Short mmCIF file of C-alpha atoms in Angstrom, two decimals:
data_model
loop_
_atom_site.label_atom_id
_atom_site.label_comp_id
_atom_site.label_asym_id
_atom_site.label_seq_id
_atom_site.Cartn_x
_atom_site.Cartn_y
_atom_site.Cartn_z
CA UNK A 1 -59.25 -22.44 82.32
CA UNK A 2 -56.48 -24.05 84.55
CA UNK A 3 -57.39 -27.51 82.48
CA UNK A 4 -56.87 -25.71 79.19
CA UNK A 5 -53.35 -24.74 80.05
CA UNK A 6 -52.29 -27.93 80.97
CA UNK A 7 -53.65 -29.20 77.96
CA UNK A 8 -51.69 -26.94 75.69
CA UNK A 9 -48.63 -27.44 78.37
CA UNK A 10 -49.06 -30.95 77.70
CA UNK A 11 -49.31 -30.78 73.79
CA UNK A 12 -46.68 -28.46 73.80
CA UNK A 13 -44.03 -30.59 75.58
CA UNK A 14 -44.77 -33.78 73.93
CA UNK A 15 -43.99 -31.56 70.49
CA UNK A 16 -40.82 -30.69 72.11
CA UNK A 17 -39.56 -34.33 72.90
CA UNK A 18 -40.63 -35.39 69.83
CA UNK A 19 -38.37 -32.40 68.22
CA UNK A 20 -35.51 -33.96 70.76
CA UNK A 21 -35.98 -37.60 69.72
CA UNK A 22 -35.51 -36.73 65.90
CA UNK A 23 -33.08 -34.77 66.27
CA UNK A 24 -30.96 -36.51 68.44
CA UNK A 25 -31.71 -39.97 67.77
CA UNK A 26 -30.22 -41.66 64.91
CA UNK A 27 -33.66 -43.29 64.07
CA UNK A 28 -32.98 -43.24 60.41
CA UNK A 29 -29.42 -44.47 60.60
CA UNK A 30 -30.69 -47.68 62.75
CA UNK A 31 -33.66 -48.22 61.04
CA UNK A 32 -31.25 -48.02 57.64
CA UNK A 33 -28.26 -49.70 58.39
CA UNK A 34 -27.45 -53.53 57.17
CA UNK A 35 -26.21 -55.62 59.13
CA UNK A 36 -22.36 -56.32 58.32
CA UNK A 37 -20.55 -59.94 59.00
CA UNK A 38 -16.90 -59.59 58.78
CA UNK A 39 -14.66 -61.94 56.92
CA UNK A 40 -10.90 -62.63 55.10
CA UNK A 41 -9.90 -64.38 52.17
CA UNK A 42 -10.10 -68.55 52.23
CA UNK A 43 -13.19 -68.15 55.32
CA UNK A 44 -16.67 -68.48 54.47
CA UNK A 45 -18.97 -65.39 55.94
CA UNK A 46 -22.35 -67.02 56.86
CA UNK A 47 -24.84 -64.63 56.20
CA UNK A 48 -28.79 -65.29 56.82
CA UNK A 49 -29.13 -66.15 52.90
CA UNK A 50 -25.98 -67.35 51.76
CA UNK A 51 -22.14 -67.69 52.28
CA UNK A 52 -19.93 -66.26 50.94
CA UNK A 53 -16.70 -67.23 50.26
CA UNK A 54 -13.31 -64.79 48.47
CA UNK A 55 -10.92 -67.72 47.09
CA UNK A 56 -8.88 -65.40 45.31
CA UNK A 57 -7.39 -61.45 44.52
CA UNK A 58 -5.78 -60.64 41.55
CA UNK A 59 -4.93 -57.47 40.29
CA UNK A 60 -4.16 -56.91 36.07
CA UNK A 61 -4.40 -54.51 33.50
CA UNK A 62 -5.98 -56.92 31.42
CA UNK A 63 -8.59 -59.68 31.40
CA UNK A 64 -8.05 -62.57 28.93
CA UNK A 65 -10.59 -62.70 25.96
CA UNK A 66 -11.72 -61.56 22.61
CA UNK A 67 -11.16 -59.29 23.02
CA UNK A 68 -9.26 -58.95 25.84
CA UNK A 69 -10.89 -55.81 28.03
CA UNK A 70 -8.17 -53.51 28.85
CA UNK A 71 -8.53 -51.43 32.93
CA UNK A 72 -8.50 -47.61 32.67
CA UNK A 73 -7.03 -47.91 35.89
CA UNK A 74 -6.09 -51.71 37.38
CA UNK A 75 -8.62 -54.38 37.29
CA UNK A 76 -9.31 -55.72 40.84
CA UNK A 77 -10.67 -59.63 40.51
CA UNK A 78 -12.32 -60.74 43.10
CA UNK A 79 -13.22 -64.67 42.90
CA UNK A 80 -15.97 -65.92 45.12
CA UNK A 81 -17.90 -69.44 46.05
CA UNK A 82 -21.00 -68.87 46.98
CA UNK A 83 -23.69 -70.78 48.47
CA UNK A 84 -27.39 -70.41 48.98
CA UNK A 85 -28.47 -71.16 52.21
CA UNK A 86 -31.89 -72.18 52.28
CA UNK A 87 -34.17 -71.11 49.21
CA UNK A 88 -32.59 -70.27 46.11
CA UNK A 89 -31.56 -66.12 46.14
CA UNK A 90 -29.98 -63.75 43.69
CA UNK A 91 -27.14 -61.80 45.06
CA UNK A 92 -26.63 -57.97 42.68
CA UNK A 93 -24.42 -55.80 45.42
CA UNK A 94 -21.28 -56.56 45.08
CA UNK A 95 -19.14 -53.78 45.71
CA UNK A 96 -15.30 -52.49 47.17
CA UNK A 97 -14.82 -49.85 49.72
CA UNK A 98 -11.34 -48.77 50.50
CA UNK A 99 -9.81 -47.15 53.43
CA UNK A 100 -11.16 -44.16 53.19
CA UNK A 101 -15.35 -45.58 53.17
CA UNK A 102 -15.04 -44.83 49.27
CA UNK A 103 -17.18 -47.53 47.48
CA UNK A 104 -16.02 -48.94 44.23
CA UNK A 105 -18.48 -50.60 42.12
CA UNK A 106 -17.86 -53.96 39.56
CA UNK A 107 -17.59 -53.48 35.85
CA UNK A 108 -19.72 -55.70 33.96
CA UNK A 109 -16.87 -55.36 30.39
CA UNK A 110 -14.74 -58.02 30.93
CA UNK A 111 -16.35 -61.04 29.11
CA UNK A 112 -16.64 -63.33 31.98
CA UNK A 113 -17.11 -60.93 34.89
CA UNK A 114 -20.06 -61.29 36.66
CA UNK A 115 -22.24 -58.39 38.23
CA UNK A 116 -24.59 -60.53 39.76
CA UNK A 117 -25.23 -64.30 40.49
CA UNK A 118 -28.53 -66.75 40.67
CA UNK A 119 -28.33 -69.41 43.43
CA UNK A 120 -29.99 -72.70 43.37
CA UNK A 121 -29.95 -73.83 47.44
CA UNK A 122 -27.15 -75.38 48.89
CA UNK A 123 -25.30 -75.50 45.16
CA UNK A 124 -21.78 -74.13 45.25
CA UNK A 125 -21.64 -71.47 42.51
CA UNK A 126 -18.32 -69.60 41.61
CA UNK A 127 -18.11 -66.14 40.11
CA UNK A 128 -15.60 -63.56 39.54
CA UNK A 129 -16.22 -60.12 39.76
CA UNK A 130 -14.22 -57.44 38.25
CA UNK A 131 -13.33 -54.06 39.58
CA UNK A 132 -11.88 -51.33 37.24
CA UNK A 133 -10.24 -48.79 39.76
CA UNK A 134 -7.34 -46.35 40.60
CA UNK A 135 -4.53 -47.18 42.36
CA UNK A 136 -5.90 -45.10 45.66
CA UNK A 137 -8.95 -47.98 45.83
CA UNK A 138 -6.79 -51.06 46.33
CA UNK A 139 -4.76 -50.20 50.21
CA UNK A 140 -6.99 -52.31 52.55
CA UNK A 141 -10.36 -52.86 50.19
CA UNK A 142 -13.24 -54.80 51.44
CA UNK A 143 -15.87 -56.65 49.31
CA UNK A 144 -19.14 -55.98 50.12
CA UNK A 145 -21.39 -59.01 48.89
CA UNK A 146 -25.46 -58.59 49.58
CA UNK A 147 -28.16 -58.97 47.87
CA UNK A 148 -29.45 -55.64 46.65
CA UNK A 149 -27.67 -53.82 44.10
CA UNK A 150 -25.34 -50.46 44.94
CA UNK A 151 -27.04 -47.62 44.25
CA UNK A 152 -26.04 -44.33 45.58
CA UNK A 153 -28.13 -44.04 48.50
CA UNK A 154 -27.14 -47.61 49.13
CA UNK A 155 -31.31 -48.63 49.71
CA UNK A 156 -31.30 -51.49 48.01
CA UNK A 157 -29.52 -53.16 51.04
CA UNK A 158 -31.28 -51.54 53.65
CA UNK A 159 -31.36 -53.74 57.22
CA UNK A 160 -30.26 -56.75 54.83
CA UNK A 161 -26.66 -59.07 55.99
CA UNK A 162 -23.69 -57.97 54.24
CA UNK A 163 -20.70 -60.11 53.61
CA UNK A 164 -17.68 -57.54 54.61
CA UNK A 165 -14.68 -60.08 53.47
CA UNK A 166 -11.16 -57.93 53.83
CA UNK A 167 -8.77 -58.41 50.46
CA UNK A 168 -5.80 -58.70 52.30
CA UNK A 169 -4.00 -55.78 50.31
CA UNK A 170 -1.34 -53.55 53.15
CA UNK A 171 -0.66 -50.00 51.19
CA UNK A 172 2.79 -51.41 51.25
CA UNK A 173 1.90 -53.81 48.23
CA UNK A 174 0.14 -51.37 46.29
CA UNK A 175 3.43 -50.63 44.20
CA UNK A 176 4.00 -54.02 43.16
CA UNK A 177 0.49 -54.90 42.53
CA UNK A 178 0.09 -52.18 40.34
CA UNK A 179 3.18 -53.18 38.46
CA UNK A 180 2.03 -56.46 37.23
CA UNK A 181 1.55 -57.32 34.11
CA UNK A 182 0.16 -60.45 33.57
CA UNK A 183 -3.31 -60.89 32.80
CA UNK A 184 -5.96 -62.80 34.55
CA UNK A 185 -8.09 -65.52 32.95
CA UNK A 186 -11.53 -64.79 34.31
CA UNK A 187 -13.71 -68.73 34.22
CA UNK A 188 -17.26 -68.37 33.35
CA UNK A 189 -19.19 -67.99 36.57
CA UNK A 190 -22.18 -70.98 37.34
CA UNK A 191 -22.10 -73.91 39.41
CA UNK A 192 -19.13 -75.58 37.31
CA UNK A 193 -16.02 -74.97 39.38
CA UNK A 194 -13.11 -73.13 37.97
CA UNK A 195 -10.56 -75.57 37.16
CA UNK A 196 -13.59 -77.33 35.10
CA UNK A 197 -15.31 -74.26 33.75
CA UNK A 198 -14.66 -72.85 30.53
CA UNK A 199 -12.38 -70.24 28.99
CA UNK B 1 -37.75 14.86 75.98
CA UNK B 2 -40.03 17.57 74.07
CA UNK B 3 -36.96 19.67 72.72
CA UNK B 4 -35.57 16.33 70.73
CA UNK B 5 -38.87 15.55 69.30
CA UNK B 6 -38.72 19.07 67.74
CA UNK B 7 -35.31 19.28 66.66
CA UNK B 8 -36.14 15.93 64.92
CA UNK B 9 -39.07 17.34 63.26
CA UNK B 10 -37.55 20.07 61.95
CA UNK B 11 -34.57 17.99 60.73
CA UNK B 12 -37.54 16.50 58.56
CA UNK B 13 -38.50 20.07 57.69
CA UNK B 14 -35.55 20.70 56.41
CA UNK B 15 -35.03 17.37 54.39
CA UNK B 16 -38.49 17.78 52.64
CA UNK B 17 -37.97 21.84 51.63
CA UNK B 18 -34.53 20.29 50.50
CA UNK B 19 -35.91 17.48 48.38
CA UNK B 20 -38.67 19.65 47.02
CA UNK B 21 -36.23 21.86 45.72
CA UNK B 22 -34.49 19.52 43.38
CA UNK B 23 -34.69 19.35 40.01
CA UNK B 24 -37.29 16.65 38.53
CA UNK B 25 -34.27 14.65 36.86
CA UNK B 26 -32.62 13.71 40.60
CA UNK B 27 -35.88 12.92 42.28
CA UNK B 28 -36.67 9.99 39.72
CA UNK B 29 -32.78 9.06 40.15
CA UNK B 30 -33.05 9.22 44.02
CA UNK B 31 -36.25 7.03 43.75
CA UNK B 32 -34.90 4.76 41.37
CA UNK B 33 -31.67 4.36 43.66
CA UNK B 34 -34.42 3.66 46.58
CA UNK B 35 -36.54 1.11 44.56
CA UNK B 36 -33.50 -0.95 43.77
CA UNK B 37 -31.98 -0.72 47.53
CA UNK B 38 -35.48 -1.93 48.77
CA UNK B 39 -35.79 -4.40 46.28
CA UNK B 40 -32.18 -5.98 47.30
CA UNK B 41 -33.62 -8.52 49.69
CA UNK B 42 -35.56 -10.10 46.54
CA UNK B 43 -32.18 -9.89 43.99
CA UNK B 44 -32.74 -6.52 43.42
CA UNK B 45 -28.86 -6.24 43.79
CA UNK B 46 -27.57 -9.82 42.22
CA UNK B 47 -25.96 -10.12 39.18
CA UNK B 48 -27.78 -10.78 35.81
CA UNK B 49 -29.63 -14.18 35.04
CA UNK B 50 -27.29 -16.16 32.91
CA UNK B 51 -28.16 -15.60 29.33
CA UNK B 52 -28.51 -18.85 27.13
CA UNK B 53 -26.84 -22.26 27.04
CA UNK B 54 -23.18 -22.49 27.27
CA UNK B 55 -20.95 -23.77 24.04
CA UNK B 56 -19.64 -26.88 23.29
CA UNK B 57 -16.50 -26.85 21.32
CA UNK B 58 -14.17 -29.89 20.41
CA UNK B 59 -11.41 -30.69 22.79
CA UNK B 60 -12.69 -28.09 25.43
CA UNK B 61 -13.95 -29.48 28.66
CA UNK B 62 -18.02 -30.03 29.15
CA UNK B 63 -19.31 -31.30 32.54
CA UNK B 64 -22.67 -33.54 32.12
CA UNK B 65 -23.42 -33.72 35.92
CA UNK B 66 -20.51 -35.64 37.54
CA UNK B 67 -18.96 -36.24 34.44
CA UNK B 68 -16.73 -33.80 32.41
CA UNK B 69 -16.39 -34.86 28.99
CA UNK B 70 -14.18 -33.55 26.32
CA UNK B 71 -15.28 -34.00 22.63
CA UNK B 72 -12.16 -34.45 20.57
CA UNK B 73 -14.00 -34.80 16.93
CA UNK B 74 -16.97 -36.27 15.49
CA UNK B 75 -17.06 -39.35 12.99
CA UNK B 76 -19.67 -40.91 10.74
CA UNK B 77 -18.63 -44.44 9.91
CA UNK B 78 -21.14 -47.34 8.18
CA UNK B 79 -20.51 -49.26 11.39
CA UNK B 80 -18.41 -49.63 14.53
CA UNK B 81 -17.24 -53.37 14.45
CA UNK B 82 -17.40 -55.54 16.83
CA UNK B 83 -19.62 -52.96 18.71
CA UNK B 84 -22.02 -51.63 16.95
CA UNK B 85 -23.38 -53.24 13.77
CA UNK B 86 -25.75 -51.46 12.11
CA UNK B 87 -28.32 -52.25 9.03
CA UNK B 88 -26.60 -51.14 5.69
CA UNK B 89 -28.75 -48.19 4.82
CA UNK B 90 -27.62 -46.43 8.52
CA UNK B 91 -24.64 -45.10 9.65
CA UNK B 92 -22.87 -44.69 13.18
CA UNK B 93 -22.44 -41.31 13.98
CA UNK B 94 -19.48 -41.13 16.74
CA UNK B 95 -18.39 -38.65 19.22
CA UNK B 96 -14.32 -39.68 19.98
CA UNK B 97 -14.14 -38.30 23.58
CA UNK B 98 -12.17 -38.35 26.82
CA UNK B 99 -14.28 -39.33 29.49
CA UNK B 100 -13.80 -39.10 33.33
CA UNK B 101 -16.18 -39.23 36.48
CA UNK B 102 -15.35 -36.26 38.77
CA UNK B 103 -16.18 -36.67 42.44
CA UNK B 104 -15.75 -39.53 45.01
CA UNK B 105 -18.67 -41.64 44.30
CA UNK B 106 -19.33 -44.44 41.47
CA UNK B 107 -21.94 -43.42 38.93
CA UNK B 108 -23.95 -45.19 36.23
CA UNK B 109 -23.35 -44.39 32.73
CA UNK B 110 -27.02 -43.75 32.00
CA UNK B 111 -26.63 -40.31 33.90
CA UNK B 112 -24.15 -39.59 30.77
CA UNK B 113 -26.11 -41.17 27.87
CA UNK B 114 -29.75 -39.65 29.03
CA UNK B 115 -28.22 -36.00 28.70
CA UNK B 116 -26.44 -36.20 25.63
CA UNK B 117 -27.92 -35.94 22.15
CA UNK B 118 -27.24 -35.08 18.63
CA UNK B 119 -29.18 -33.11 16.26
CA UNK B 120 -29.18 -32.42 12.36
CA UNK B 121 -28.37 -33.96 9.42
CA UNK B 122 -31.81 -34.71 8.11
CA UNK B 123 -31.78 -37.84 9.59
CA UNK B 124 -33.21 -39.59 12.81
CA UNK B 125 -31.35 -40.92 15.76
CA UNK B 126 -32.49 -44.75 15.90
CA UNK B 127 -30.21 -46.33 18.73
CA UNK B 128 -27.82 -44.31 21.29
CA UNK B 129 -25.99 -43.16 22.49
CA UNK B 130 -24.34 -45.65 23.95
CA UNK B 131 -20.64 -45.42 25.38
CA UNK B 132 -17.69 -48.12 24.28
CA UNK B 133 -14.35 -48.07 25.40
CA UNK B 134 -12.11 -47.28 22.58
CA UNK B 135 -9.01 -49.61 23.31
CA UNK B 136 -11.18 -53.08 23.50
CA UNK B 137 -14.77 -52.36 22.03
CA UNK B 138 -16.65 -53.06 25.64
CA UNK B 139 -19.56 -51.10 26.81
CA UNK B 140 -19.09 -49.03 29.29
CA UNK B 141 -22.29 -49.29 31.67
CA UNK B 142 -20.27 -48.22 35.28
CA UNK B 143 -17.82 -45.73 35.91
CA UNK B 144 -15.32 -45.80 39.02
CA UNK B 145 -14.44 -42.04 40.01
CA UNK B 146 -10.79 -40.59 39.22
CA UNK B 147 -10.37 -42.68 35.74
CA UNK B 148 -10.17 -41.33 32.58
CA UNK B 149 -11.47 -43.16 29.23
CA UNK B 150 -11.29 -42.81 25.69
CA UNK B 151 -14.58 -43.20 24.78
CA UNK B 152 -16.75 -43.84 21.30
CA UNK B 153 -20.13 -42.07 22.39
CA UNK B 154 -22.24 -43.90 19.63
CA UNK B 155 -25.48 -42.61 18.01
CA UNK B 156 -27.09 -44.88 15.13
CA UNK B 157 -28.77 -43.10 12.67
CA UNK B 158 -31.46 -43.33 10.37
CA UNK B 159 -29.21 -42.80 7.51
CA UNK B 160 -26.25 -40.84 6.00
CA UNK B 161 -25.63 -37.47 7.82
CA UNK B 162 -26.20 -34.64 5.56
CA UNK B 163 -24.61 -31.66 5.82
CA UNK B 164 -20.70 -31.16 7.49
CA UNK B 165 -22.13 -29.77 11.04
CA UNK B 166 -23.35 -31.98 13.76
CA UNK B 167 -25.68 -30.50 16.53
CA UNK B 168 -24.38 -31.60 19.83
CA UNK B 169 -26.45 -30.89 22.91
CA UNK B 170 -26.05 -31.28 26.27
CA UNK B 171 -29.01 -31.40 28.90
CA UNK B 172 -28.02 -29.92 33.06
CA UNK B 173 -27.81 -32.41 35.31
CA UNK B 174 -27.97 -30.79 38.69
CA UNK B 175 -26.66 -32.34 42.42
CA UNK B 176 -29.46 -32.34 44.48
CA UNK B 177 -28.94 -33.03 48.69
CA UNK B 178 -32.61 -33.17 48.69
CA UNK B 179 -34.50 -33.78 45.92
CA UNK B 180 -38.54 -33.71 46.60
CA UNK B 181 -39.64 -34.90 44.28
CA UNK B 182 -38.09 -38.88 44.15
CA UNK B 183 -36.60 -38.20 48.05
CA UNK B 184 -33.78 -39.37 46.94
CA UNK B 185 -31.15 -37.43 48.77
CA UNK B 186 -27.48 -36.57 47.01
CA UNK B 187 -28.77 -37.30 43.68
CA UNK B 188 -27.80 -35.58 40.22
CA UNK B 189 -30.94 -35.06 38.82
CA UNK B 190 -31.55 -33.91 35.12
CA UNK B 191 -33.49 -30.50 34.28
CA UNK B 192 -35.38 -30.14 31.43
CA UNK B 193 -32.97 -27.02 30.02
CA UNK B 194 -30.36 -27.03 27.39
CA UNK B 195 -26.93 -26.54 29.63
CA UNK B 196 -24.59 -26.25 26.23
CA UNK B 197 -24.55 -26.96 22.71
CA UNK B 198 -22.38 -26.15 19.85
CA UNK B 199 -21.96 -27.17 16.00
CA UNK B 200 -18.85 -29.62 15.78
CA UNK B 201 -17.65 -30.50 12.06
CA UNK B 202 -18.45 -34.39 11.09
CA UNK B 203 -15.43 -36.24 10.00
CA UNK B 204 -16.71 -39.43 7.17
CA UNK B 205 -15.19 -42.28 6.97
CA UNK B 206 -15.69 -45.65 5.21
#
């Protein structure tokens, strides 16, 4: 009898630390999260697969072509070099998130905007991407740069690296980046670099 | 101890002689009134189910999941140059609306174009719809939250539209925080139910 209660006593209490450890330990969040490698415009971000590399931030209401693709808000160009590290690796998330944790993800309309990129290892390969967002996105945005593409529960990124490169926009420039008129000539993205490539 | 047990029998007593003595009319009233009270924890008490799908009209607001879309008119046109180039014998049948993604997250357009359809006309929808932004002809495949776009909502069909009414339908597309069947948590998640539909006039043009 006295064996049978401490069996149950037993069963009972490991139930109730296993109730404590779920509920109390982020287990899902760890297990989850990527793994992020912080970076600014001009400095590679070395991540296990690639680096990354933002060589320029422009913001437009237009993007050069025909036709030319017209922002319902601002487009945000990011242009990148990247670089496969050691087998060749497609890179699909490349995404904004602005001081708030909002994410922001790339339009694929403007005619040379890239939403994703194919590396061959240890080419250089250049590629803009193109964000169409509101003016409350641009005040101290991050690109995110990984390999799986956003999607809403962000799982195709899961325990991956993540290039977290900050676009050097203060909310005190938002005004006069928003003002600008000029558009951007977006180059075709591939190993060709941009003063070489076409359009 | 014995006294209140009595007093609360005949307190009963007195309640059943009283009851008994009604007329039949107010004893299937007072049961009725009973039924529905004990039925509250079950809905017995909530309002009425809603009755039917909702109505689309032009230029009044419709919300497709995240997305509240405003039809402004309807246009059948031979084609949609540069963006959509149909076969001679078919026809582009267009819905001119005003687009925007509600909510703080980014969405793909394909949670827009699965739950919108046309109907009517004696013809069949070959190719749509499919969503291009009216001031430079581009596709629009991803939608940033907060912006608002004219939009051509494109449906090629089978041939000319008969008729001067177009069927326009609308499927509910519901926000799920956990969704059991795909696990997916915070997704919008189509139903298989008609949320709205309404009969907008076709405008041709050549």
């Amino acid at each position: 009898m006295r064996r049978a209660v401490a069996s149950a006593a037993i069963v009972i209490a490991a139930m109730g630390l296993g109730r404590l450890i779920t509920d109390h330990l982020p287990t899902t969040e760890t297990a989850d999260k990527p793994f992020f490698h912080d970076g600014a415009v001009g400095s590679p971000v070395a991540l296990d697969y690639a680096d990354v590399t933002v060589t320029g931030v422009h913001v437009t209401p237009t993007i050069m072509g025909n036709p030319a693709s017209a922002a319902g808000g601002r487009w945000l160009v990011v242009d990148l070099e990247l670089k496969a590290r050691h087998s060749p690796t497609s890179m699909a998330g490349f995404f904004l998130v602005d001081a708030n944790d909002r994410r922001w993800i790339a339009s694929s309309r403007g005619p040379e905007c890239a939403t994703a990129a194919n590396l061959s290892t240890g080419v250089r390969h250049w590629a803009s991407i193109c964000f169409d967002v509101p003016k409350e996105a641009l005040a101290d945005a991050r690109l995110m740069a990984t390999r799986g593409a956003w999607d809403s529960h962000e799982a195709q990124f899961r325990r991956d690296d993540v290039a977290r490169v900050d676009l050097g926009i203060a909310g005190s420039e938002v005004d006069a980046l928003w003002a600008q008129k000029d558009a951007v000539n977006v180059k075709e993205a591939g190993p060709v670099p941009p003063e070489e490539a076409q359009r | 101890m014995g006294e209140d047990i009595e007093s609360k029998r005949g307190v009963l007593r007195r309640t059943g002689s009283y009851l008994r003595s009604r007329p039949t009319s107010q004893k299937v009233g007072a049961g009725a009134a009973a039924a529905l009270l004990a039925s509250a924890p079950f809905g017995g008490l909530s309002g009425p189910a809603a009755d039917g799908p909702g109505t689309i009209v032009a230029g009044k607001a419709l919300m497709v999941g995240p997305y509240k879309v405003v039809i402004d008119k309807v246009v059948e046109l031979p084609d949609l140059k540069p963006a959509v180039s149909p076969e001679p014998s078919q026809r582009v049948v267009v819905l001119d609306s005003h687009v925007t993604l509600t909510g703080d997250r980014p969405e793909y357009a394909v949670t827009l174009t699965q739950n919108v359809k046309i109907q009517g006309g004696g013809v069949k929808v070959v190719d749509g719809p499919r969503l291009y932004f009216v001031e430079d002809a581009t596709q629009m495949r991803e939608f940033n939250p907060g912006l608002t776009y004219r939009l051509a909502i494109t449906f090629t069909t089978s041939g000319p539209w008969q008729g001067d009414e177009v069927t326009v339908k609308s499927r509910l597309v519901e926000f799920r925080e956990e969704d059991s069947a795909t696990l997916d948590p915070n997704a919008w998640v189509a139903r298989d139910e008609i949320q709205a539909q309404g009969e907008l006039p076709i405008v041709r043009r050549s």
